[in-house]
Coordinates of C-alpha atoms in Angstrom, one line a residue:
X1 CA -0.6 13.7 13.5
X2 CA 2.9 12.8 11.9
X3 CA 3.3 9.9 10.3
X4 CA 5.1 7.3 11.3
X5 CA 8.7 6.7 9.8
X6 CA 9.2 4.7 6.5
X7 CA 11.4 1.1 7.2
X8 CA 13.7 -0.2 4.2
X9 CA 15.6 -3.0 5.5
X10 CA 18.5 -4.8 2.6
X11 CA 19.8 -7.8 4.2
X12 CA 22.7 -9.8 1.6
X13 CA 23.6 -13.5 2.6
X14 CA 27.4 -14.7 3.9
X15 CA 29.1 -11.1 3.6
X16 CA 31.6 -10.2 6.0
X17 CA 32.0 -7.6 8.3
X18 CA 35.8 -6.5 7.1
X19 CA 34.8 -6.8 3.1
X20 CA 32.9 -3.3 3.9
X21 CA 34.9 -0.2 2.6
X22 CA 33.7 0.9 6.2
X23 CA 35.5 -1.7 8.2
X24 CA 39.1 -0.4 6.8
X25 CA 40.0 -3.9 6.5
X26 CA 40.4 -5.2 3.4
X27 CA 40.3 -3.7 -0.4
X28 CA 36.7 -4.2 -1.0
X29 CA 34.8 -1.1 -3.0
X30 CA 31.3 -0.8 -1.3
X31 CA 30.5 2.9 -1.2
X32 CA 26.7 2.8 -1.3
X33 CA 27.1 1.1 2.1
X34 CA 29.5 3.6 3.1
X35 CA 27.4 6.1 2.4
X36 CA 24.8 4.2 5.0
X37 CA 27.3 4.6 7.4
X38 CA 28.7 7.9 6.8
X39 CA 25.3 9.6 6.7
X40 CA 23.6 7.4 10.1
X41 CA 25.5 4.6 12.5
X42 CA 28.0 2.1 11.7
X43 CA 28.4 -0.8 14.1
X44 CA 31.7 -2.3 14.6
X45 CA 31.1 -5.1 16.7
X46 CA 27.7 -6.4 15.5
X47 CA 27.3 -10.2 15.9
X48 CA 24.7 -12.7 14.2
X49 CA 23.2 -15.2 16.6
X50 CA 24.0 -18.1 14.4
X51 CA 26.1 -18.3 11.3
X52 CA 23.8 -20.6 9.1
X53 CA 20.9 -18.9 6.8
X54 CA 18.0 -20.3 7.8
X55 CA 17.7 -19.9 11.5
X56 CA 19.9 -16.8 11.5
X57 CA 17.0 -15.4 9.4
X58 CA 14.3 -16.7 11.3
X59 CA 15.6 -15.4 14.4
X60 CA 15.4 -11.6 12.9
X61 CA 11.3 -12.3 12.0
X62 CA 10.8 -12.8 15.9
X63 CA 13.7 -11.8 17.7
X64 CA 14.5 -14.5 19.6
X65 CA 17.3 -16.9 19.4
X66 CA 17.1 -19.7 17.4
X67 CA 17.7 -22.6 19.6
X68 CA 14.5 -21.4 21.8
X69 CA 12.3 -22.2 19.0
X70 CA 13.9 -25.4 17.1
X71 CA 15.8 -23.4 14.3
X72 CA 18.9 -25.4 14.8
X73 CA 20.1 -25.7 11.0
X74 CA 18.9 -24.9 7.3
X75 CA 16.0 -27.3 6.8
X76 CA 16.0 -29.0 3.6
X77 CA 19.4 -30.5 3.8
X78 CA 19.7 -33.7 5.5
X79 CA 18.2 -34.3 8.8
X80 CA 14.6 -32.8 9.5
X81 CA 14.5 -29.3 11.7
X82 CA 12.0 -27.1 12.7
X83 CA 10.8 -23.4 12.0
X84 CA 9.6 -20.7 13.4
X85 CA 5.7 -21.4 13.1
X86 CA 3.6 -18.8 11.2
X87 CA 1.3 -18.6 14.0
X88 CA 5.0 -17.5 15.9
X89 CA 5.6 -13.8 16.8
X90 CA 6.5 -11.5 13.9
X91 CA 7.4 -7.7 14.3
X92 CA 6.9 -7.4 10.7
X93 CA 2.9 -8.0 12.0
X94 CA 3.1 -5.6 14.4
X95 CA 4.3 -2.7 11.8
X96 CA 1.1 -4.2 9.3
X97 CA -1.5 -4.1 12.1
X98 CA -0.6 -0.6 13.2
X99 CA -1.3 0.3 9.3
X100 CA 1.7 0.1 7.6
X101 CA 1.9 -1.5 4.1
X102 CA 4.6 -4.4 3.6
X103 CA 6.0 -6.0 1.4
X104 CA 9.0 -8.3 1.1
X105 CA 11.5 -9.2 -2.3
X106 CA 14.6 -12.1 -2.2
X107 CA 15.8 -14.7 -0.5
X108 CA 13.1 -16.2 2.1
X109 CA 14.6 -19.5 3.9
X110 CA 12.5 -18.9 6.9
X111 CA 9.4 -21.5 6.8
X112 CA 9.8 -24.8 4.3
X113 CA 6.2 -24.2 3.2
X114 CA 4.7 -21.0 4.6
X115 CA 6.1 -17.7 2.3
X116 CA 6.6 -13.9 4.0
X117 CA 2.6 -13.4 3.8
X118 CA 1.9 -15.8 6.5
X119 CA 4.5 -13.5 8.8
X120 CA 3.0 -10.0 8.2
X121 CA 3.5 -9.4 4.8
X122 CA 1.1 -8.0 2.3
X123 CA 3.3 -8.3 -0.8
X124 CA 6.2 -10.8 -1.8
X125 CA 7.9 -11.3 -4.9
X126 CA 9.7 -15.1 -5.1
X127 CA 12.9 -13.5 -6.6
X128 CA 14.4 -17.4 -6.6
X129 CA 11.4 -18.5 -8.8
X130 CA 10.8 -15.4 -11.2
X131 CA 14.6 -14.6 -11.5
X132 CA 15.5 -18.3 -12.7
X133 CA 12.3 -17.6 -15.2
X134 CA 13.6 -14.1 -16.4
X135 CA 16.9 -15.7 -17.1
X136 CA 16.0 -18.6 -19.2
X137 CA 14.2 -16.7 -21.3
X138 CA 16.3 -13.7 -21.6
X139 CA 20.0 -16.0 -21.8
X140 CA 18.6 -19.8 -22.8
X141 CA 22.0 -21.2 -23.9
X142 CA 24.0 -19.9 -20.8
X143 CA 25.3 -22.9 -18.1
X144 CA 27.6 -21.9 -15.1
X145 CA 29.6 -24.8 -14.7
X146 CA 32.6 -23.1 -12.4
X147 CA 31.2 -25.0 -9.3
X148 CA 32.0 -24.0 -5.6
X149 CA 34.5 -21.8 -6.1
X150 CA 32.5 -19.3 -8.6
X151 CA 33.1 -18.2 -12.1
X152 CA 32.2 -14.9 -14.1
X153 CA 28.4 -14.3 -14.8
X154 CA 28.3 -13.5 -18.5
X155 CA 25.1 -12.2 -18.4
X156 CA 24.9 -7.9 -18.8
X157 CA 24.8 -6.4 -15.5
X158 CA 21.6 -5.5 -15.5
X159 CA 20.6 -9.6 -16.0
X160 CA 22.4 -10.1 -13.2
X161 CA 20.7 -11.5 -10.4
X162 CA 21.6 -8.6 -8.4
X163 CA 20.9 -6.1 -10.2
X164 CA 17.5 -7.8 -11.5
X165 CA 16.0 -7.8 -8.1
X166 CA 17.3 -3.9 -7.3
X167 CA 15.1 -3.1 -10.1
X168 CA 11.9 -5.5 -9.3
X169 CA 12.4 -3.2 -5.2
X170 CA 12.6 0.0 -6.8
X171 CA 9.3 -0.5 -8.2
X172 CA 7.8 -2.0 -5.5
X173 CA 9.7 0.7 -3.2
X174 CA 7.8 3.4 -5.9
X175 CA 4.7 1.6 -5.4
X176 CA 4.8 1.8 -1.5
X177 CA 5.4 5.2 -1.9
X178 CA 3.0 6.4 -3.6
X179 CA 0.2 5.0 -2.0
X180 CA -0.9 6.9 1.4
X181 CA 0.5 6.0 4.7
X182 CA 3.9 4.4 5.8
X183 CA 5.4 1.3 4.3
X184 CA 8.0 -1.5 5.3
X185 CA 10.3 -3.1 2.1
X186 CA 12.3 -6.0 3.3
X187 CA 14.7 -6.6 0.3
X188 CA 17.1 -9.8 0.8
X189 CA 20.2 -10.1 -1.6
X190 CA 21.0 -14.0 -2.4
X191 CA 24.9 -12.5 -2.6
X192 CA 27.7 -12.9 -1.7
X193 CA 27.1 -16.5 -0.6
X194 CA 28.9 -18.8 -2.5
X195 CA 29.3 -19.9 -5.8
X196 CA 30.3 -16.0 -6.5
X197 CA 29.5 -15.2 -10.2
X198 CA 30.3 -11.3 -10.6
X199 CA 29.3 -9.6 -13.8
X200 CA 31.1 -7.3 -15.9
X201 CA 32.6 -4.9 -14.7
X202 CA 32.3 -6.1 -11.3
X203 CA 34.1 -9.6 -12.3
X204 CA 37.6 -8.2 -13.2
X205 CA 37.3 -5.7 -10.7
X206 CA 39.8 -7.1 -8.6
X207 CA 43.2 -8.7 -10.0
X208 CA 43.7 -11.7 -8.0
X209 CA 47.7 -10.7 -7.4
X210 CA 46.4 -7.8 -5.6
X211 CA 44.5 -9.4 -3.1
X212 CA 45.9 -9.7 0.2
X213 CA 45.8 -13.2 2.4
X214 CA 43.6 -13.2 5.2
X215 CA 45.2 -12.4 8.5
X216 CA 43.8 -16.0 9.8
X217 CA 45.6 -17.6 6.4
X218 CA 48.2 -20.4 7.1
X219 CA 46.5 -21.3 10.3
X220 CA 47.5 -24.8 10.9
X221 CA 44.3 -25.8 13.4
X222 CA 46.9 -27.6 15.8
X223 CA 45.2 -27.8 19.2
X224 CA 42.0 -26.8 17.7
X225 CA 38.7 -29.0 17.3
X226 CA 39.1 -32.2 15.0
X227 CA 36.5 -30.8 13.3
X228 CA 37.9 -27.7 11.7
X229 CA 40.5 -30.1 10.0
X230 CA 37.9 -32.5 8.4
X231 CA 36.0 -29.0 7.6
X232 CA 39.0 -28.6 4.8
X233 CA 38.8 -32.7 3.5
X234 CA 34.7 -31.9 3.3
X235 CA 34.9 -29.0 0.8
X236 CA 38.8 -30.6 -0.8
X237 CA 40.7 -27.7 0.1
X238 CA 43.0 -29.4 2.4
X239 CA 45.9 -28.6 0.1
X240 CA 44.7 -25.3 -1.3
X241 CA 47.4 -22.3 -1.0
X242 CA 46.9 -18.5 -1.3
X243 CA 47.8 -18.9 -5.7
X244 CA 44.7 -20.8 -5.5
X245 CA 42.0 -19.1 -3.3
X246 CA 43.3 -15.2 -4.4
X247 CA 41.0 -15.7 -7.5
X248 CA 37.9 -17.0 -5.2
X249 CA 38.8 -14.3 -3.3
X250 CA 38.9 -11.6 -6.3
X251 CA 35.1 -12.9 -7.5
X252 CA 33.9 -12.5 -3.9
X253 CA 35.2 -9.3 -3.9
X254 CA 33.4 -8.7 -7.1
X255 CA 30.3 -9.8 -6.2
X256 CA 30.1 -7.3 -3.0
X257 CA 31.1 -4.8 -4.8
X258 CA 27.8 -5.4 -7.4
X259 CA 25.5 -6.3 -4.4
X260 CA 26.6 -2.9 -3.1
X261 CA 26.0 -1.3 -7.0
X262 CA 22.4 -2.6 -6.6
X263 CA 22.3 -1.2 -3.2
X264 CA 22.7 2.1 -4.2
X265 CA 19.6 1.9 -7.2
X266 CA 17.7 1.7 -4.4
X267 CA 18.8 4.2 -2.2
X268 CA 18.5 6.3 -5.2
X269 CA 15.0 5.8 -5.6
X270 CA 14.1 6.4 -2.6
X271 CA 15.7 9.7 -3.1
X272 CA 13.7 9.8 -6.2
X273 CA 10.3 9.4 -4.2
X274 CA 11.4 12.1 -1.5
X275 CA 11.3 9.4 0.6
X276 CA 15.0 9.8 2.2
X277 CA 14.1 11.6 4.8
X278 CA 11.5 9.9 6.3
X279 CA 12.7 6.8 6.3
X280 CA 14.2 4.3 8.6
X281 CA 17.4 2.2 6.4
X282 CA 19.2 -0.9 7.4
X283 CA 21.8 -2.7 6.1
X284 CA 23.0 -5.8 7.3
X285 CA 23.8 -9.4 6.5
X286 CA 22.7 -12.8 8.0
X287 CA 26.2 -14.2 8.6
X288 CA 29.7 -13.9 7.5
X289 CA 31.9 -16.6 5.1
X290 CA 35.3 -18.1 6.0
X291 CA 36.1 -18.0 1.8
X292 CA 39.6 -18.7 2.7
X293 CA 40.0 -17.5 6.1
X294 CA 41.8 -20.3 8.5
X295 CA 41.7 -22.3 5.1
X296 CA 38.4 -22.9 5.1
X297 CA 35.4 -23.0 2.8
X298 CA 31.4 -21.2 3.7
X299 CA 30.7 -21.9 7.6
X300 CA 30.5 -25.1 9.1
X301 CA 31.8 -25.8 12.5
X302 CA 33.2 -22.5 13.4
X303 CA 32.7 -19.8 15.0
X304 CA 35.4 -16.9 14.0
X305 CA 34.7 -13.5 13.2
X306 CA 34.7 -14.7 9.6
X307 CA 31.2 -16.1 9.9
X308 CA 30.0 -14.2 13.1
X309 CA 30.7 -10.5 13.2
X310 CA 28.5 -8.6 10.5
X311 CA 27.8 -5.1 8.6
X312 CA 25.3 -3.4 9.9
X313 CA 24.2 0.2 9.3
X314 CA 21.5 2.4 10.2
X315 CA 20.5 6.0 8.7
X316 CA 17.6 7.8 9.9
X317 CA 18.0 11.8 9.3
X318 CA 17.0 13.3 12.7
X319 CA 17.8 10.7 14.8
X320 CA 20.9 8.3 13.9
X321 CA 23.5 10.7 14.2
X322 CA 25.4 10.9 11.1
X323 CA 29.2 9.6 11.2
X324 CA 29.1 7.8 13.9
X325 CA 30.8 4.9 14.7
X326 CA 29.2 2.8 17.5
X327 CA 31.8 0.0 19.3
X328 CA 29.0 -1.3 21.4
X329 CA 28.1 -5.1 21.1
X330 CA 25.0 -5.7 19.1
X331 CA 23.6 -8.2 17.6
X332 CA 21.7 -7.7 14.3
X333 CA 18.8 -9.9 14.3
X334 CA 17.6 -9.8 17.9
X335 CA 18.4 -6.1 18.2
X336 CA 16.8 -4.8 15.2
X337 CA 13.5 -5.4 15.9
X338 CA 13.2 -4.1 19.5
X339 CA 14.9 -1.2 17.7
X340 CA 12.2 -0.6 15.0
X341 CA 9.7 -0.8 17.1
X342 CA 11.1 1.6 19.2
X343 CA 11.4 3.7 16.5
X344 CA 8.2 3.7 15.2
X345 CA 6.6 4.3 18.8
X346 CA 5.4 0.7 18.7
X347 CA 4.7 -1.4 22.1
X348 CA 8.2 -3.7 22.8
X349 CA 6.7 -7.3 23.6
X350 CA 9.3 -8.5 26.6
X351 CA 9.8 -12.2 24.9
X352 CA 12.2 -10.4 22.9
X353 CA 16.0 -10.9 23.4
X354 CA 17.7 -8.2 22.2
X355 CA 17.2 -4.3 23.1
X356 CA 16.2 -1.1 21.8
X357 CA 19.3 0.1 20.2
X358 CA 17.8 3.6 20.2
X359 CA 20.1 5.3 22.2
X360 CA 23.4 4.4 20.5
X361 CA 21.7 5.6 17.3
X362 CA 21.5 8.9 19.1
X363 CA 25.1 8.6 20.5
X364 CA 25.1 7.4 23.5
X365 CA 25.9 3.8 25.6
X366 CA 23.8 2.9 28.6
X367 CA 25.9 2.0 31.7
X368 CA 24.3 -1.2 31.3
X369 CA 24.5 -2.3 27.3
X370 CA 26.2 -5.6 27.6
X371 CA 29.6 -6.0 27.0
X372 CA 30.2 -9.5 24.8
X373 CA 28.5 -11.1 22.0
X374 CA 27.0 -14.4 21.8
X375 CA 26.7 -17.0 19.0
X376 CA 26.0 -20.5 18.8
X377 CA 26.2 -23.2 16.3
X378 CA 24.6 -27.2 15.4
X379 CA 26.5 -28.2 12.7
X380 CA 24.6 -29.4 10.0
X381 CA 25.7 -29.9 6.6
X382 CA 28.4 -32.7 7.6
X383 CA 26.9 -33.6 10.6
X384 CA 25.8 -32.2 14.1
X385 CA 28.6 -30.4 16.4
X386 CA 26.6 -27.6 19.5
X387 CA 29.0 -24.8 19.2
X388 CA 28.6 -21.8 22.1
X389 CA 30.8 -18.8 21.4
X390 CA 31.0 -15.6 23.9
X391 CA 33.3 -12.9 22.6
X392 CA 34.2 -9.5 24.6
X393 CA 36.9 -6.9 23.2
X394 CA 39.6 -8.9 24.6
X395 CA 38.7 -12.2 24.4
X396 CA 36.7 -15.3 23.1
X397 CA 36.1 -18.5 24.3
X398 CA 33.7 -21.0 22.5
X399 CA 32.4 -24.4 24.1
X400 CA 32.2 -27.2 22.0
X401 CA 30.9 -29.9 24.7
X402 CA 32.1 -33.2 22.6
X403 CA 35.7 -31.7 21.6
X404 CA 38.2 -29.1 23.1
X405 CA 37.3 -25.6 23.6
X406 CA 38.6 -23.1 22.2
X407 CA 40.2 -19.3 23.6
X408 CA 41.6 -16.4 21.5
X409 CA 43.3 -13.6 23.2
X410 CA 42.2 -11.2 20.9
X411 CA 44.4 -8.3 21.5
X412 CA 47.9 -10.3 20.7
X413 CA 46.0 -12.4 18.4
X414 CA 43.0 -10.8 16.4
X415 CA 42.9 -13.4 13.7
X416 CA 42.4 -16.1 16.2
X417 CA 44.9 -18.3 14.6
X418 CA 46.3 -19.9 18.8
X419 CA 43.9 -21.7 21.4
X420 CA 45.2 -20.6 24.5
X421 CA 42.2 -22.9 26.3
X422 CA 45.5 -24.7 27.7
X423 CA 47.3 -21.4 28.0
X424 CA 49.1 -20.6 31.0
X425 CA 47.6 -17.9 33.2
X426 CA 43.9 -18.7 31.1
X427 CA 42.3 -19.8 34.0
X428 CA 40.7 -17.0 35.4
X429 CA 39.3 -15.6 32.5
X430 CA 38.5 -18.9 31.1
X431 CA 36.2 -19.2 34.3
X432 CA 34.6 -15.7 34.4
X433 CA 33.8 -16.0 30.3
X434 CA 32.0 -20.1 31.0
X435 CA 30.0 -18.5 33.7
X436 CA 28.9 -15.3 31.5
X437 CA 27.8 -17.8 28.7
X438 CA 26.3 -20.2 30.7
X439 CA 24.0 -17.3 32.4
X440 CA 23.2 -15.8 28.5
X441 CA 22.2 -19.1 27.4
X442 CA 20.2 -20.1 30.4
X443 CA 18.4 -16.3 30.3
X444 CA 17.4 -17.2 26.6
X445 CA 16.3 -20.6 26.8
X446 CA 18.8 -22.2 25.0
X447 CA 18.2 -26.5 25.4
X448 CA 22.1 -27.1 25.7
X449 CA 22.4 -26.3 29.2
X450 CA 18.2 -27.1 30.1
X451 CA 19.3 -29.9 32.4
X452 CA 22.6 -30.5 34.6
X453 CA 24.2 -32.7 32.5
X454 CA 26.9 -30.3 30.9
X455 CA 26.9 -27.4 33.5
X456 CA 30.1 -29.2 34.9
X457 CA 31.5 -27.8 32.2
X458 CA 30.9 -24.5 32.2
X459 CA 30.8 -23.7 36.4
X460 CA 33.5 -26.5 37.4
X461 CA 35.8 -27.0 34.2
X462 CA 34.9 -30.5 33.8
X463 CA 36.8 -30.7 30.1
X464 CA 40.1 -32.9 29.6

């Protein structure tokens, strides 16, 4: 009998689809993802189902969206949430009960109290815990003091927190494969979320002066949500110009690029191992970070392509055909896991709400893959605001029920800088996209539209 594929997935926090060398957007140096993509499937249009950490992650251990379980925000801060309950559904089980080993390294923020174990994980590492150990005893007298906004790392590269957990996977990833039978490593990068704190030579990697504006730069938010304008007075930025975000831009430039560095130590060991064949790679992120873009500061409130649309690459030799670029909408968290399980020959349980994404990886589109993304938001941090986003090529409308809506025509304006909700000759595609969204959020059990109280809304316009 053959055995059963190998599964690495590397999941980084708050990077952005268009700082990916791949993306041909900006000029961001990542070519260990690259390589990802060059040698299996790039997505371009891959969509989280919720910009914020916590439920976005939780989502991907059970494939569902978040709102259908109580992941509404990042619990912790403020006002009490819920989380996805260990007893929940995990496809990380399902690969441990049908005899893989697994084991899990970084950033967690799934369950306040219950770790990775609890969720089908034989091994984890608390990176947070035993990297904030390593570092006070390897660099006592350091203090980062730059705030928000970031500052260089002085540490040596390989103290850097990035490059420190690269090194704790590739031993776990030599451990796994060494032993008999097949193995699933989850390794989860705390970068680029902000404060970004490149190392040397990552941190003057990119001269400030030579890094473009964002297209959405300069946006100034008239006819758009309150919101998005008290968003810049939250984080003081209200005033900030290009002179003074370049640099923040520069270090999170810097800090992809050495999150992509640690990348590729452990695609190299699992060449090393002779393991590179045989197994299934993903790379992908929970969410995306404004870091400038319309102004604005991390994520709150909004839901541009910033924060929403992600990396997300897939290499399997044999199987993802190599070079290509895939345009179908995907989402990352709720189609990965019908995906591996696919993969792996595994039973697909049909509470899940994404789909197999098997035959894209082979090069092909089903007449019926869907055609628009979905996203929603809670607020949080600053208080609560229910964001719902749908987003085709063309267009995106998001419904923010207690303030105006918003719609982007995104062919004459891909930075989604005007809100044509008002526009003139809006009205029929403003309809068709309310009633798409409001059938997507009904099919997965989203509480916003449970009763009849804001379907007025959506079917008959009821909005001033």
């Amino acid at each position: 009998m053959t055995r059963r594929p190998n599964v690495l997935v590397i999941m980084s926090d708050q990077h952005r689809y268009d700082c990916t060398g791949a993306s041909g957007r900006y000029p961001v140096r990542t070519p260990n993802i690259d390589r990802l993509a060059e040698e299996g499937v790039w997505f371009a249009n891959a969509y989280t189902p919720i910009p914020v950490c916590g439920p976005a992650r939780q989502s991907f251990v059970c494939g569902r969206r978040p709102e259908s379980f109580g992941a509404l925000w990042n619990a912790g801060l403020g006002l009490p949430v819920g989380s996805l309950a260990p007893d929940a559904y995990s496809w990380a089980r399902d690969l441990q009960q049908a005899g893989y080993a697994t084991a899990y390294i970084g950033k967690w923020d799934v369950h306040p109290d219950a770790d990775p174990t609890a969720f089908g994980y034989g091994r984890y590492v608390d990176a947070e815990r035993e990297y904030a150990a390593y570092r006070r005893l390897r660099h006592p007298d350091i203090r980062l003091e730059g705030g928000w906004r970031g500052e260089t790392d002085p540490v040596p590269l390989a103290d850097s927190r990035t490059h420190w957990l690269a090194d704790r996977a590739r031993r776990m990833l030599r451990e796994l494969s060494e032993a008999d039978g097949p193995w699933h490593l989850r390794v989860n990068f705390a970068e680029p979320h902000l404060p970004c704190r490149p190392s040397e030579p990552f941190a003057s990697q990119y001269n400030p002066a030579d890094v473009p504006p964002w297209g959405s730069f300069g946006d100034t938010l008239s006819g758009k949500p309150y919101i998005q304008r008290q968003q810049l007075v939250n984080w003081g930025v209200q005033h900030a110009g290009w002179d003074e975000w370049a640099p923040v831009v520069a270090r999170y430039y810097g800090i992809v690029s050495q999150m992509d560095d640690a990348v590729g130590l452990l695609l190299d060991a699992l060449k090393e191992q002779g393991e590179e064949d045989n197994t299934v790679v993903v790379y992908t992120s929970d969410h995306g970070d404004m870091c400038g873009g319309h102004g604005m500061m991390d994520k709150h409130y909004v839901l541009y392509d910033d924060v929403v649309r992600v990396p997300l690459a897939i290499r399997w030799p044999g199987v993802a055909k190599p070079g290509t670029v895939c345009g179908a909408f995907v989402y990352n968290h709720l189609d990965l896991p019908p995906t591996l399980l696919d993969l792996l020959g595994l039973p697909l349980p049909p509470h899940l709400h994404g789909r197999s994404m098997r035959p894209l990886l082979e090069g092909e589109v089903p007449d019926d893959w869907r055609s628009f993304a979905v996203s929603t938001s809670n607020g949080q941090q600053f208080g609560l605001f229910a964001q719902r986003m749908i987003r085709t090529a063309d267009w995106k409308y998001i419904w923010n029920p207690t303030d105006t809506d918003e719609l982007y025509d995104l062919q004459n304006d891909p930075h989604e800088r005007e809100n044509r909700i008002a526009g003139p000759g809006c009205g029929k595609i403003l309809s068709a996209l309310r009633r798409e969204l409001l059938g997507e959020l009904r099919r997965t059990g989203d509480g916003l539209v449970a009763g009849h109280w804001l379907e007025g809304q959506l079917l008959r316009g009821e909005k001033l």
